[in-house]
GROMACS .gro file of C-alpha atoms in nm:
model
  471
    1MET     CA    1   1.493  -1.771  -0.390
    2THR     CA    2   1.683  -1.700  -0.067
    3ASP     CA    3   1.638  -1.362   0.099
    4THR     CA    4   1.993  -1.318   0.229
    5TYR     CA    5   1.920  -0.978   0.382
    6ALA     CA    6   1.637  -1.119   0.596
    7LYS     CA    7   1.862  -1.399   0.721
    8ILE     CA    8   2.134  -1.155   0.824
    9ALA     CA    9   1.887  -0.903   0.973
   10ASN     CA   10   1.745  -1.173   1.200
   11GLY     CA   11   2.072  -1.354   1.269
   12LYS     CA   12   2.180  -1.442   1.621
   13TRP     CA   13   2.481  -1.210   1.615
   14THR     CA   14   2.348  -0.935   1.386
   15SER     CA   15   1.985  -0.871   1.481
   16ALA     CA   16   2.077  -0.636   1.768
   17LEU     CA   17   2.284  -0.422   1.531
   18PHE     CA   18   2.002  -0.400   1.276
   19LYS     CA   19   1.761  -0.302   1.553
   20MET     CA   20   1.996  -0.033   1.684
   21LEU     CA   21   2.033   0.111   1.332
   22ASN     CA   22   1.654   0.094   1.282
   23LEU     CA   23   1.693  -0.119   0.970
   24PRO     CA   24   1.409  -0.344   0.847
   25GLN     CA   25   1.399  -0.687   1.014
   26PRO     CA   26   1.146  -0.892   0.816
   27VAL     CA   27   0.952  -1.139   1.029
   28THR     CA   28   0.935  -1.494   0.894
   29LEU     CA   29   0.569  -1.522   0.797
   30THR     CA   30   0.364  -1.814   0.926
   31ARG     CA   31   0.225  -1.990   0.620
   32PHE     CA   32  -0.008  -2.290   0.591
   33SER     CA   33   0.155  -2.632   0.577
   34HIS     CA   34  -0.100  -2.890   0.695
   35GLY     CA   35  -0.388  -2.939   0.938
   36SER     CA   36  -0.610  -2.646   1.031
   37ASP     CA   37  -0.550  -2.329   0.832
   38LEU     CA   38  -0.681  -2.096   1.101
   39ILE     CA   39  -0.441  -1.902   1.317
   40SER     CA   40  -0.377  -2.064   1.653
   41GLY     CA   41  -0.379  -1.906   1.997
   42ARG     CA   42  -0.607  -1.631   2.120
   43LEU     CA   43  -0.875  -1.439   1.931
   44LEU     CA   44  -1.041  -1.116   2.043
   45ILE     CA   45  -1.388  -1.042   1.904
   46GLY     CA   46  -1.551  -0.702   1.951
   47ALA     CA   47  -1.823  -0.482   1.805
   48ALA     CA   48  -1.940  -0.124   1.801
   49THR     CA   49  -2.277  -0.059   1.960
   50ASN     CA   50  -2.572  -0.167   1.741
   51SER     CA   51  -2.353  -0.366   1.501
   52ASP     CA   52  -2.537  -0.649   1.329
   53LEU     CA   53  -2.267  -0.880   1.190
   54ILE     CA   54  -2.159  -1.031   1.520
   55LYS     CA   55  -2.363  -1.350   1.479
   56PRO     CA   56  -2.195  -1.465   1.155
   57ILE     CA   57  -1.860  -1.375   1.311
   58ILE     CA   58  -1.925  -1.596   1.613
   59ASP     CA   59  -2.063  -1.875   1.391
   60THR     CA   60  -1.741  -1.871   1.186
   61PHE     CA   61  -1.529  -1.964   1.485
   62ASN     CA   62  -1.768  -2.211   1.648
   63ASP     CA   63  -1.546  -2.507   1.562
   64ALA     CA   64  -1.212  -2.328   1.596
   65GLU     CA   65  -0.954  -2.436   1.850
   66LEU     CA   66  -0.901  -2.082   1.971
   67ALA     CA   67  -0.917  -1.915   2.311
   68ILE     CA   68  -1.177  -1.646   2.243
   69SER     CA   69  -1.220  -1.326   2.442
   70TYR     CA   70  -1.450  -1.027   2.408
   71PRO     CA   71  -1.445  -0.684   2.578
   72ASN     CA   72  -1.670  -0.570   2.858
   73SER     CA   73  -1.930  -0.334   2.717
   74THR     CA   74  -1.883   0.043   2.724
   75LEU     CA   75  -2.068   0.340   2.582
   76GLU     CA   76  -1.905   0.279   2.241
   77LEU     CA   77  -1.871  -0.101   2.247
   78ALA     CA   78  -2.151  -0.355   2.228
   79ASN     CA   79  -2.240  -0.593   2.509
   80LEU     CA   80  -2.169  -0.938   2.363
   81ASN     CA   81  -2.264  -1.144   2.667
   82GLU     CA   82  -2.599  -1.249   2.523
   83GLN     CA   83  -2.457  -1.338   2.180
   84PHE     CA   84  -2.191  -1.564   2.328
   85ASN     CA   85  -2.429  -1.715   2.584
   86ASN     CA   86  -2.656  -1.826   2.299
   87THR     CA   87  -2.380  -2.032   2.134
   88LEU     CA   88  -2.174  -2.336   2.224
   89LEU     CA   89  -1.863  -2.122   2.188
   90SER     CA   90  -1.669  -2.070   2.508
   91ALA     CA   91  -1.556  -1.710   2.542
   92THR     CA   92  -1.416  -1.497   2.821
   93PRO     CA   93  -1.504  -1.131   2.886
   94ILE     CA   94  -1.206  -0.904   2.955
   95SER     CA   95  -1.139  -0.544   3.046
   96LEU     CA   96  -0.940  -0.382   2.767
   97ASN     CA   97  -0.779  -0.126   2.994
   98THR     CA   98  -0.644  -0.362   3.262
   99MET     CA   99  -0.458  -0.616   3.048
  100SER     CA  100  -0.105  -0.718   3.139
  101LYS     CA  101   0.188  -0.739   2.898
  102LEU     CA  102   0.139  -1.116   2.898
  103ASP     CA  103  -0.207  -1.083   2.741
  104LYS     CA  104  -0.134  -1.151   2.374
  105PHE     CA  105  -0.370  -1.196   2.081
  106ASN     CA  106  -0.313  -1.382   1.754
  107GLY     CA  107  -0.621  -1.236   1.593
  108ILE     CA  108  -0.869  -0.950   1.633
  109VAL     CA  109  -1.208  -0.931   1.462
  110PHE     CA  110  -1.415  -0.615   1.502
  111ASP     CA  111  -1.768  -0.554   1.375
  112ALA     CA  112  -1.788  -0.187   1.281
  113SER     CA  113  -2.122  -0.212   1.099
  114GLY     CA  114  -2.295  -0.023   1.382
  115ILE     CA  115  -2.085   0.291   1.336
  116LYS     CA  116  -2.327   0.534   1.170
  117THR     CA  117  -2.205   0.883   1.263
  118SER     CA  118  -1.869   1.056   1.283
  119LYS     CA  119  -1.896   1.072   1.661
  120GLN     CA  120  -1.936   0.694   1.678
  121LEU     CA  121  -1.600   0.646   1.505
  122SER     CA  122  -1.457   0.675   1.855
  123ALA     CA  123  -1.546   0.306   1.892
  124LEU     CA  124  -1.247   0.224   1.668
  125HIS     CA  125  -1.011   0.408   1.898
  126ARG     CA  126  -1.164   0.277   2.222
  127PHE     CA  127  -1.142  -0.083   2.104
  128PHE     CA  128  -0.811  -0.094   1.917
  129GLN     CA  129  -0.594   0.153   2.110
  130PRO     CA  130  -0.544  -0.064   2.421
  131VAL     CA  131  -0.513  -0.397   2.237
  132ILE     CA  132  -0.306  -0.328   1.927
  133LYS     CA  133   0.017  -0.342   2.126
  134GLN     CA  134  -0.091  -0.684   2.254
  135LEU     CA  135  -0.064  -0.845   1.909
  136SER     CA  136   0.165  -1.144   1.867
  137LYS     CA  137   0.381  -1.184   1.557
  138CYS     CA  138   0.199  -1.280   1.234
  139SER     CA  139  -0.141  -1.186   1.376
  140ARG     CA  140  -0.458  -1.109   1.184
  141VAL     CA  141  -0.682  -0.804   1.225
  142ILE     CA  142  -1.018  -0.800   1.047
  143VAL     CA  143  -1.270  -0.515   1.047
  144LEU     CA  144  -1.622  -0.569   0.910
  145GLY     CA  145  -1.855  -0.301   0.779
  146ARG     CA  146  -2.122  -0.222   0.522
  147PRO     CA  147  -2.040  -0.101   0.166
  148SER     CA  148  -2.102   0.273   0.148
  149GLU     CA  149  -2.238   0.263  -0.208
  150HIS     CA  150  -2.537   0.062  -0.086
  151LEU     CA  151  -2.624   0.295   0.205
  152GLU     CA  152  -2.881   0.572   0.160
  153ASP     CA  153  -2.798   0.763   0.478
  154VAL     CA  154  -2.517   1.010   0.406
  155SER     CA  155  -2.361   0.998   0.753
  156TYR     CA  156  -2.369   0.618   0.758
  157ALA     CA  157  -2.213   0.592   0.412
  158THR     CA  158  -1.947   0.849   0.504
  159VAL     CA  159  -1.818   0.673   0.814
  160GLN     CA  160  -1.833   0.326   0.664
  161ARG     CA  161  -1.608   0.447   0.381
  162SER     CA  162  -1.369   0.585   0.642
  163LEU     CA  163  -1.293   0.230   0.756
  164GLU     CA  164  -1.067   0.190   0.452
  165GLY     CA  165  -0.834   0.465   0.570
  166PHE     CA  166  -0.829   0.323   0.920
  167CYS     CA  167  -0.743  -0.030   0.807
  168ARG     CA  168  -0.474   0.076   0.560
  169SER     CA  169  -0.305   0.291   0.822
  170LEU     CA  170  -0.328   0.023   1.090
  171ALA     CA  171  -0.181  -0.231   0.848
  172LYS     CA  172   0.127  -0.010   0.810
  173GLU     CA  173   0.168   0.011   1.188
  174ILE     CA  174   0.155  -0.364   1.250
  175GLY     CA  175   0.326  -0.487   0.932
  176LYS     CA  176   0.676  -0.482   1.080
  177ASN     CA  177   0.551  -0.751   1.320
  178GLY     CA  178   0.446  -0.974   1.029
  179SER     CA  179   0.082  -0.893   1.108
  180THR     CA  180  -0.187  -0.793   0.860
  181CYS     CA  181  -0.513  -0.597   0.861
  182GLN     CA  182  -0.807  -0.638   0.622
  183LEU     CA  183  -1.150  -0.484   0.573
  184MET     CA  184  -1.458  -0.685   0.477
  185TYR     CA  185  -1.766  -0.508   0.347
  186ALA     CA  186  -2.080  -0.722   0.379
  187GLN     CA  187  -2.366  -0.622   0.153
  188ALA     CA  188  -2.715  -0.673   0.299
  189GLY     CA  189  -2.821  -1.033   0.235
  190SER     CA  190  -2.466  -1.171   0.237
  191GLU     CA  191  -2.449  -1.246   0.610
  192SER     CA  192  -2.470  -1.623   0.564
  193LEU     CA  193  -2.174  -1.611   0.323
  194LEU     CA  194  -1.920  -1.445   0.553
  195ASN     CA  195  -1.779  -1.770   0.691
  196ALA     CA  196  -1.540  -1.858   0.407
  197PRO     CA  197  -1.389  -1.512   0.351
  198LEU     CA  198  -1.354  -1.455   0.726
  199ARG     CA  199  -1.184  -1.791   0.772
  200PHE     CA  200  -0.947  -1.720   0.484
  201LEU     CA  201  -0.847  -1.376   0.608
  202THR     CA  202  -0.784  -1.507   0.961
  203SER     CA  203  -0.587  -1.804   0.830
  204THR     CA  204  -0.221  -1.873   0.762
  205LYS     CA  205  -0.312  -1.884   0.391
  206SER     CA  206  -0.341  -1.504   0.376
  207ALA     CA  207   0.009  -1.436   0.512
  208TYR     CA  208   0.117  -1.192   0.238
  209ILE     CA  209  -0.216  -1.011   0.194
  210SER     CA  210  -0.262  -0.688   0.386
  211ALA     CA  211  -0.468  -0.367   0.375
  212GLN     CA  212  -0.715  -0.517   0.131
  213VAL     CA  213  -1.087  -0.455   0.097
  214LEU     CA  214  -1.296  -0.764   0.029
  215ASN     CA  215  -1.656  -0.711  -0.079
  216VAL     CA  216  -1.905  -0.989  -0.002
  217LYS     CA  217  -2.238  -0.995  -0.184
  218PRO     CA  218  -2.549  -1.215  -0.178
  219GLY     CA  219  -2.502  -1.549  -0.351
  220ALA     CA  220  -2.575  -1.919  -0.332
  221ILE     CA  221  -2.348  -2.197  -0.206
  222HIS     CA  222  -2.386  -2.515  -0.409
  223GLY     CA  223  -2.295  -2.853  -0.263
  224THR     CA  224  -2.164  -2.960   0.075
  225VAL     CA  225  -1.885  -2.785   0.264
  226ASN     CA  226  -1.558  -2.977   0.287
  227LEU     CA  227  -1.301  -2.771   0.479
  228ALA     CA  228  -1.021  -3.025   0.426
  229LYS     CA  229  -1.076  -3.060   0.049
  230PRO     CA  230  -1.293  -2.765  -0.057
  231LEU     CA  231  -1.242  -2.837  -0.430
  232GLN     CA  232  -1.310  -3.210  -0.415
  233GLY     CA  233  -1.483  -3.321  -0.735
  234LYS     CA  234  -1.407  -2.997  -0.919
  235THR     CA  235  -1.214  -2.957  -1.244
  236ALA     CA  236  -0.988  -2.655  -1.291
  237LEU     CA  237  -0.803  -2.520  -1.595
  238VAL     CA  238  -0.486  -2.317  -1.531
  239THR     CA  239  -0.312  -2.137  -1.816
  240GLY     CA  240   0.064  -2.080  -1.797
  241ALA     CA  241   0.084  -2.373  -1.557
  242SER     CA  242   0.428  -2.514  -1.635
  243ARG     CA  243   0.634  -2.312  -1.389
  244GLY     CA  244   0.652  -2.025  -1.139
  245ILE     CA  245   0.325  -1.887  -1.010
  246GLY     CA  246   0.124  -2.098  -1.256
  247ALA     CA  247   0.275  -2.420  -1.123
  248ALA     CA  248   0.205  -2.310  -0.765
  249ILE     CA  249  -0.158  -2.241  -0.857
  250ALA     CA  250  -0.197  -2.586  -1.013
  251GLU     CA  251  -0.037  -2.754  -0.711
  252THR     CA  252  -0.258  -2.568  -0.464
  253LEU     CA  253  -0.581  -2.640  -0.649
  254ALA     CA  254  -0.483  -3.008  -0.664
  255ARG     CA  255  -0.401  -3.005  -0.293
  256ASP     CA  256  -0.753  -2.880  -0.228
  257GLY     CA  257  -0.902  -3.169  -0.424
  258ALA     CA  258  -0.942  -3.042  -0.781
  259HIS     CA  259  -0.850  -3.227  -1.098
  260VAL     CA  260  -0.624  -2.975  -1.272
  261ILE     CA  261  -0.590  -2.927  -1.646
  262CYS     CA  262  -0.249  -2.766  -1.701
  263LEU     CA  263  -0.211  -2.554  -2.015
  264ASP     CA  264   0.102  -2.400  -2.163
  265ILE     CA  265   0.281  -2.341  -2.492
  266PRO     CA  266   0.454  -2.621  -2.692
  267ALA     CA  267   0.802  -2.494  -2.598
  268LEU     CA  268   0.729  -2.572  -2.232
  269LYS     CA  269   0.570  -2.913  -2.290
  270MET     CA  270   0.835  -3.102  -2.092
  271ASP     CA  271   0.783  -2.889  -1.780
  272LEU     CA  272   0.408  -2.904  -1.831
  273ASP     CA  273   0.405  -3.283  -1.849
  274LYS     CA  274   0.610  -3.308  -1.530
  275ILE     CA  275   0.377  -3.101  -1.319
  276ALA     CA  276   0.062  -3.261  -1.461
  277HIS     CA  277   0.204  -3.608  -1.393
  278ARG     CA  278   0.295  -3.513  -1.037
  279LEU     CA  279  -0.055  -3.376  -0.974
  280LYS     CA  280  -0.231  -3.660  -1.159
  281GLY     CA  281  -0.383  -3.396  -1.381
  282SER     CA  282  -0.428  -3.342  -1.755
  283THR     CA  283  -0.248  -3.125  -2.009
  284ILE     CA  284  -0.341  -2.903  -2.299
  285VAL     CA  285  -0.045  -2.796  -2.513
  286ALA     CA  286  -0.152  -2.480  -2.694
  287ASP     CA  287  -0.068  -2.118  -2.759
  288ILE     CA  288  -0.361  -1.923  -2.612
  289THR     CA  289  -0.319  -1.653  -2.878
  290SER     CA  290  -0.368  -1.891  -3.171
  291ASP     CA  291  -0.694  -1.872  -3.363
  292ASP     CA  292  -0.788  -2.228  -3.271
  293ALA     CA  293  -0.701  -2.207  -2.898
  294PRO     CA  294  -1.061  -2.146  -2.781
  295THR     CA  295  -1.176  -2.445  -2.990
  296ILE     CA  296  -0.897  -2.671  -2.860
  297ILE     CA  297  -0.987  -2.583  -2.501
  298ALA     CA  298  -1.362  -2.610  -2.562
  299GLU     CA  299  -1.337  -2.955  -2.718
  300PHE     CA  300  -1.112  -3.080  -2.438
  301VAL     CA  301  -1.333  -2.967  -2.149
  302ARG     CA  302  -1.656  -3.064  -2.328
  303GLU     CA  303  -1.590  -3.425  -2.235
  304ILE     CA  304  -1.498  -3.376  -1.869
  305SER     CA  305  -1.683  -3.064  -1.748
  306LEU     CA  306  -1.520  -2.747  -1.614
  307ASP     CA  307  -1.578  -2.567  -1.284
  308ILE     CA  308  -1.282  -2.331  -1.249
  309ILE     CA  309  -1.064  -2.141  -1.493
  310VAL     CA  310  -0.755  -1.948  -1.387
  311HIS     CA  311  -0.616  -1.706  -1.646
  312ASN     CA  312  -0.255  -1.694  -1.532
  313ALA     CA  313  -0.062  -1.687  -1.862
  314GLY     CA  314   0.103  -1.353  -1.928
  315VAL     CA  315   0.421  -1.181  -2.045
  316THR     CA  316   0.611  -0.856  -2.006
  317LYS     CA  317   0.773  -0.671  -2.296
  318ASP     CA  318   0.922  -0.365  -2.130
  319LYS     CA  319   1.010  -0.055  -2.328
  320THR     CA  320   0.947   0.313  -2.271
  321LEU     CA  321   0.655   0.426  -2.483
  322ALA     CA  322   0.882   0.630  -2.710
  323ARG     CA  323   1.081   0.315  -2.797
  324MET     CA  324   0.795   0.066  -2.800
  325THR     CA  325   0.721  -0.098  -3.136
  326ASN     CA  326   0.384  -0.216  -3.259
  327TYR     CA  327   0.506  -0.570  -3.193
  328HIS     CA  328   0.581  -0.505  -2.825
  329TRP     CA  329   0.235  -0.357  -2.777
  330ASP     CA  330   0.020  -0.590  -2.987
  331VAL     CA  331   0.172  -0.925  -2.886
  332LEU     CA  332   0.156  -0.845  -2.516
  333MET     CA  333  -0.203  -0.723  -2.537
  334ASP     CA  334  -0.305  -1.039  -2.720
  335ILE     CA  335  -0.148  -1.269  -2.461
  336ASN     CA  336  -0.243  -1.078  -2.146
  337LEU     CA  337  -0.594  -0.966  -2.239
  338SER     CA  338  -0.749  -1.058  -2.573
  339ALA     CA  339  -0.679  -1.432  -2.545
  340MET     CA  340  -0.851  -1.441  -2.207
  341GLU     CA  341  -1.155  -1.264  -2.350
  342ARG     CA  342  -1.178  -1.503  -2.646
  343ILE     CA  343  -1.144  -1.816  -2.432
  344ASN     CA  344  -1.407  -1.700  -2.184
  345GLU     CA  345  -1.644  -1.598  -2.462
  346ARG     CA  346  -1.624  -1.944  -2.619
  347LEU     CA  347  -1.661  -2.136  -2.293
  348LEU     CA  348  -1.954  -1.924  -2.179
  349SER     CA  349  -2.135  -1.921  -2.515
  350ASP     CA  350  -2.108  -2.302  -2.533
  351ASN     CA  351  -2.213  -2.336  -2.165
  352LEU     CA  352  -1.892  -2.525  -2.090
  353LEU     CA  353  -1.825  -2.354  -1.759
  354ASN     CA  354  -2.060  -2.512  -1.510
  355GLN     CA  355  -2.319  -2.322  -1.314
  356TYR     CA  356  -2.162  -2.206  -0.984
  357GLY     CA  357  -1.833  -2.188  -1.174
  358ARG     CA  358  -1.535  -1.971  -1.090
  359ILE     CA  359  -1.327  -1.744  -1.314
  360ILE     CA  360  -1.006  -1.609  -1.160
  361CYS     CA  361  -0.781  -1.367  -1.347
  362VAL     CA  362  -0.426  -1.259  -1.272
  363SER     CA  363  -0.368  -0.885  -1.286
  364SER     CA  364  -0.066  -0.706  -1.137
  365MET     CA  365   0.035  -0.418  -0.913
  366SER     CA  366   0.147  -0.251  -1.236
  367GLY     CA  367  -0.216  -0.242  -1.343
  368ILE     CA  368  -0.299  -0.045  -1.028
  369ALA     CA  369   0.001   0.182  -0.979
  370GLY     CA  370   0.164   0.184  -1.324
  371ASN     CA  371   0.534   0.124  -1.379
  372PHE     CA  372   0.815   0.287  -1.576
  373GLY     CA  373   0.863   0.119  -1.913
  374GLN     CA  374   0.542  -0.081  -1.880
  375THR     CA  375   0.270   0.123  -2.047
  376ASN     CA  376   0.167  -0.187  -2.243
  377TYR     CA  377   0.179  -0.425  -1.946
  378ALA     CA  378   0.007  -0.184  -1.706
  379THR     CA  379  -0.266  -0.118  -1.962
  380SER     CA  380  -0.334  -0.490  -2.006
  381LYS     CA  381  -0.340  -0.559  -1.633
  382ALA     CA  382  -0.562  -0.260  -1.558
  383ALA     CA  383  -0.794  -0.392  -1.828
  384VAL     CA  384  -0.810  -0.726  -1.646
  385ILE     CA  385  -0.939  -0.542  -1.339
  386GLY     CA  386  -1.195  -0.363  -1.553
  387TYR     CA  387  -1.300  -0.691  -1.712
  388VAL     CA  388  -1.360  -0.852  -1.372
  389ASN     CA  389  -1.569  -0.558  -1.260
  390ALA     CA  390  -1.774  -0.549  -1.581
  391MET     CA  391  -1.838  -0.925  -1.595
  392GLN     CA  392  -1.957  -0.980  -1.239
  393LYS     CA  393  -2.321  -0.887  -1.304
  394PRO     CA  394  -2.384  -1.091  -1.623
  395LEU     CA  395  -2.207  -1.392  -1.469
  396ALA     CA  396  -2.412  -1.367  -1.150
  397GLU     CA  397  -2.717  -1.484  -1.348
  398LYS     CA  398  -2.546  -1.826  -1.371
  399ASN     CA  399  -2.412  -1.807  -1.015
  400ILE     CA  400  -2.061  -1.780  -1.161
  401THR     CA  401  -1.816  -1.559  -0.974
  402ILE     CA  402  -1.521  -1.371  -1.120
  403ASN     CA  403  -1.231  -1.221  -0.925
  404ALA     CA  404  -0.869  -1.122  -0.977
  405VAL     CA  405  -0.543  -1.120  -0.788
  406ALA     CA  406  -0.281  -0.848  -0.836
  407PRO     CA  407   0.061  -0.976  -0.726
  408GLY     CA  408   0.335  -0.740  -0.618
  409PHE     CA  409   0.697  -0.852  -0.574
  410ILE     CA  410   0.688  -1.233  -0.577
  411GLU     CA  411   1.006  -1.441  -0.542
  412THR     CA  412   1.038  -1.629  -0.874
  413LYS     CA  413   1.313  -1.707  -1.125
  414MET     CA  414   1.207  -1.395  -1.312
  415THR     CA  415   1.255  -1.165  -1.011
  416ALA     CA  416   1.582  -1.344  -0.927
  417ALA     CA  417   1.721  -1.208  -1.254
  418ILE     CA  418   1.649  -0.847  -1.154
  419PRO     CA  419   1.961  -0.643  -1.060
  420PHE     CA  420   2.041  -0.665  -0.688
  421THR     CA  421   1.960  -0.307  -0.586
  422VAL     CA  422   1.630  -0.302  -0.774
  423ARG     CA  423   1.540  -0.645  -0.635
  424GLU     CA  424   1.610  -0.537  -0.277
  425ALA     CA  425   1.400  -0.222  -0.319
  426GLY     CA  426   1.113  -0.432  -0.454
  427ARG     CA  427   1.134  -0.666  -0.158
  428ARG     CA  428   1.139  -0.398   0.113
  429MET     CA  429   0.888  -0.147  -0.027
  430ASN     CA  430   0.590  -0.296   0.152
  431SER     CA  431   0.465  -0.310   0.508
  432LEU     CA  432   0.591  -0.666   0.563
  433LYS     CA  433   0.940  -0.570   0.437
  434GLN     CA  434   0.982  -0.882   0.221
  435GLY     CA  435   0.886  -1.040  -0.107
  436GLY     CA  436   0.597  -1.281  -0.141
  437LYS     CA  437   0.606  -1.640  -0.261
  438PRO     CA  438   0.415  -1.806  -0.546
  439ILE     CA  439   0.211  -1.996  -0.286
  440ASP     CA  440   0.075  -1.663  -0.157
  441VAL     CA  441  -0.083  -1.593  -0.496
  442ALA     CA  442  -0.200  -1.953  -0.526
  443GLU     CA  443  -0.372  -1.952  -0.185
  444ALA     CA  444  -0.579  -1.646  -0.276
  445ILE     CA  445  -0.682  -1.806  -0.605
  446ALA     CA  446  -0.773  -2.131  -0.430
  447PHE     CA  447  -0.993  -1.931  -0.193
  448PHE     CA  448  -1.172  -1.757  -0.481
  449ALA     CA  449  -1.227  -2.102  -0.637
  450GLN     CA  450  -1.405  -2.248  -0.333
  451PRO     CA  451  -1.780  -2.316  -0.352
  452GLN     CA  452  -1.806  -2.147  -0.011
  453ALA     CA  453  -1.678  -1.821  -0.163
  454ALA     CA  454  -2.011  -1.775  -0.341
  455GLY     CA  455  -2.054  -1.420  -0.213
  456VAL     CA  456  -1.712  -1.305  -0.332
  457THR     CA  457  -1.725  -1.165  -0.684
  458GLY     CA  458  -1.596  -0.857  -0.865
  459ASN     CA  459  -1.299  -0.827  -0.631
  460THR     CA  460  -0.936  -0.759  -0.716
  461ILE     CA  461  -0.711  -0.847  -0.423
  462ARG     CA  462  -0.349  -0.735  -0.410
  463ILE     CA  463  -0.093  -0.997  -0.304
  464CYS     CA  464   0.179  -0.750  -0.217
  465GLY     CA  465   0.233  -0.725   0.160
  466GLN     CA  466   0.074  -0.378   0.133
  467SER     CA  467   0.302  -0.230  -0.128
  468LEU     CA  468   0.393   0.132  -0.063
  469ILE     CA  469   0.315   0.199  -0.430
  470GLY     CA  470  -0.047   0.218  -0.543
  471ALA     CA  471  -0.377   0.255  -0.359
   0.00000   0.00000   0.00000
């Protein structure tokens, strides 16, 4: 769907007027197309004194075609000379306070795990204040810390939790430039698993994700790492795969090497067959709410093995609560929540989801912030988040991860039918001042599905450009 406003706002003859009137001018986001998914250009890596995640950070970018710099040490900032000298990575020390306007960065990664007292929070200011204005368009900022709930020291836990407020605020300051900021919490023992999430968040695949907190936990990577085709040899099932976001998910998983089983209702069989044929995948024609749906799916995957399941199928049936019938409530809850529970229960009880498998659920911003006329929908999508959180521990025993995405305003045929004024408000009410695309949701799901994302479980990531609504 064309964003006419964005075209006019950035037009050759109109952009100056929009700037003078201080109207939003959405930056065209740099998204992945082919080749390396990492951002290109210049990367700045820094750390607070006594931070201990710098080694996995450096290891992540060992093979990257990036010009890497790091700051000269100060009272608040760590001396990284030794760390860089012990690697094959070529990096240049710089003085943060003597940079010229020509010094631009496409990415910034900062290890804040060494910040343990409120006084030491000054490291955030000393590092970021001189460099944040040096960011190029569509840049990435990543801050790493330790999860406060796993820290016994009160001061340490307090300041590590404060990183969330810092990152969310910074994301709002740089969003107008098409840039994003994320926070990664690394639980003790997860250090060897930081590569994949750090690569994803500094890549062009995370273009519409901002101000998110990604928790990384101990886990086990199974199999060899294939950056070009991370899902090679895997089989994935995607519900609601015939069109829109579901079709984009299927296409992206296939692009990354997976054999995709596309599932949708009989009424959409023609569309389903088209996408499965194009992707050289398989189809299951079924209504996920039917009594025999779990059996149909179980018997199909029993013969070919299953590594990944994406619960994308869902509906809206909007009514204010006072006008909502039993039908509007019960049917929606069955499609959006109960069917997912029944399918998972059958696959897991029959051991049909392989060890090291991946379960990815689709929630919604409505499940986080609520929405007028959507008490049923918001309830179901909030329940999906609760389900992901509750299932992470029992699934960990089989090395299966479970995560969710919560899309905001995504440009689809459904949102194209929204009245103009409401649609424009939905597009602009985020830090990036634009709607997302189905591929943005699909890229996050493809990341969760990777074998290398073994330490990422129990997360719900918003795909919303940092919506101004919700936490």
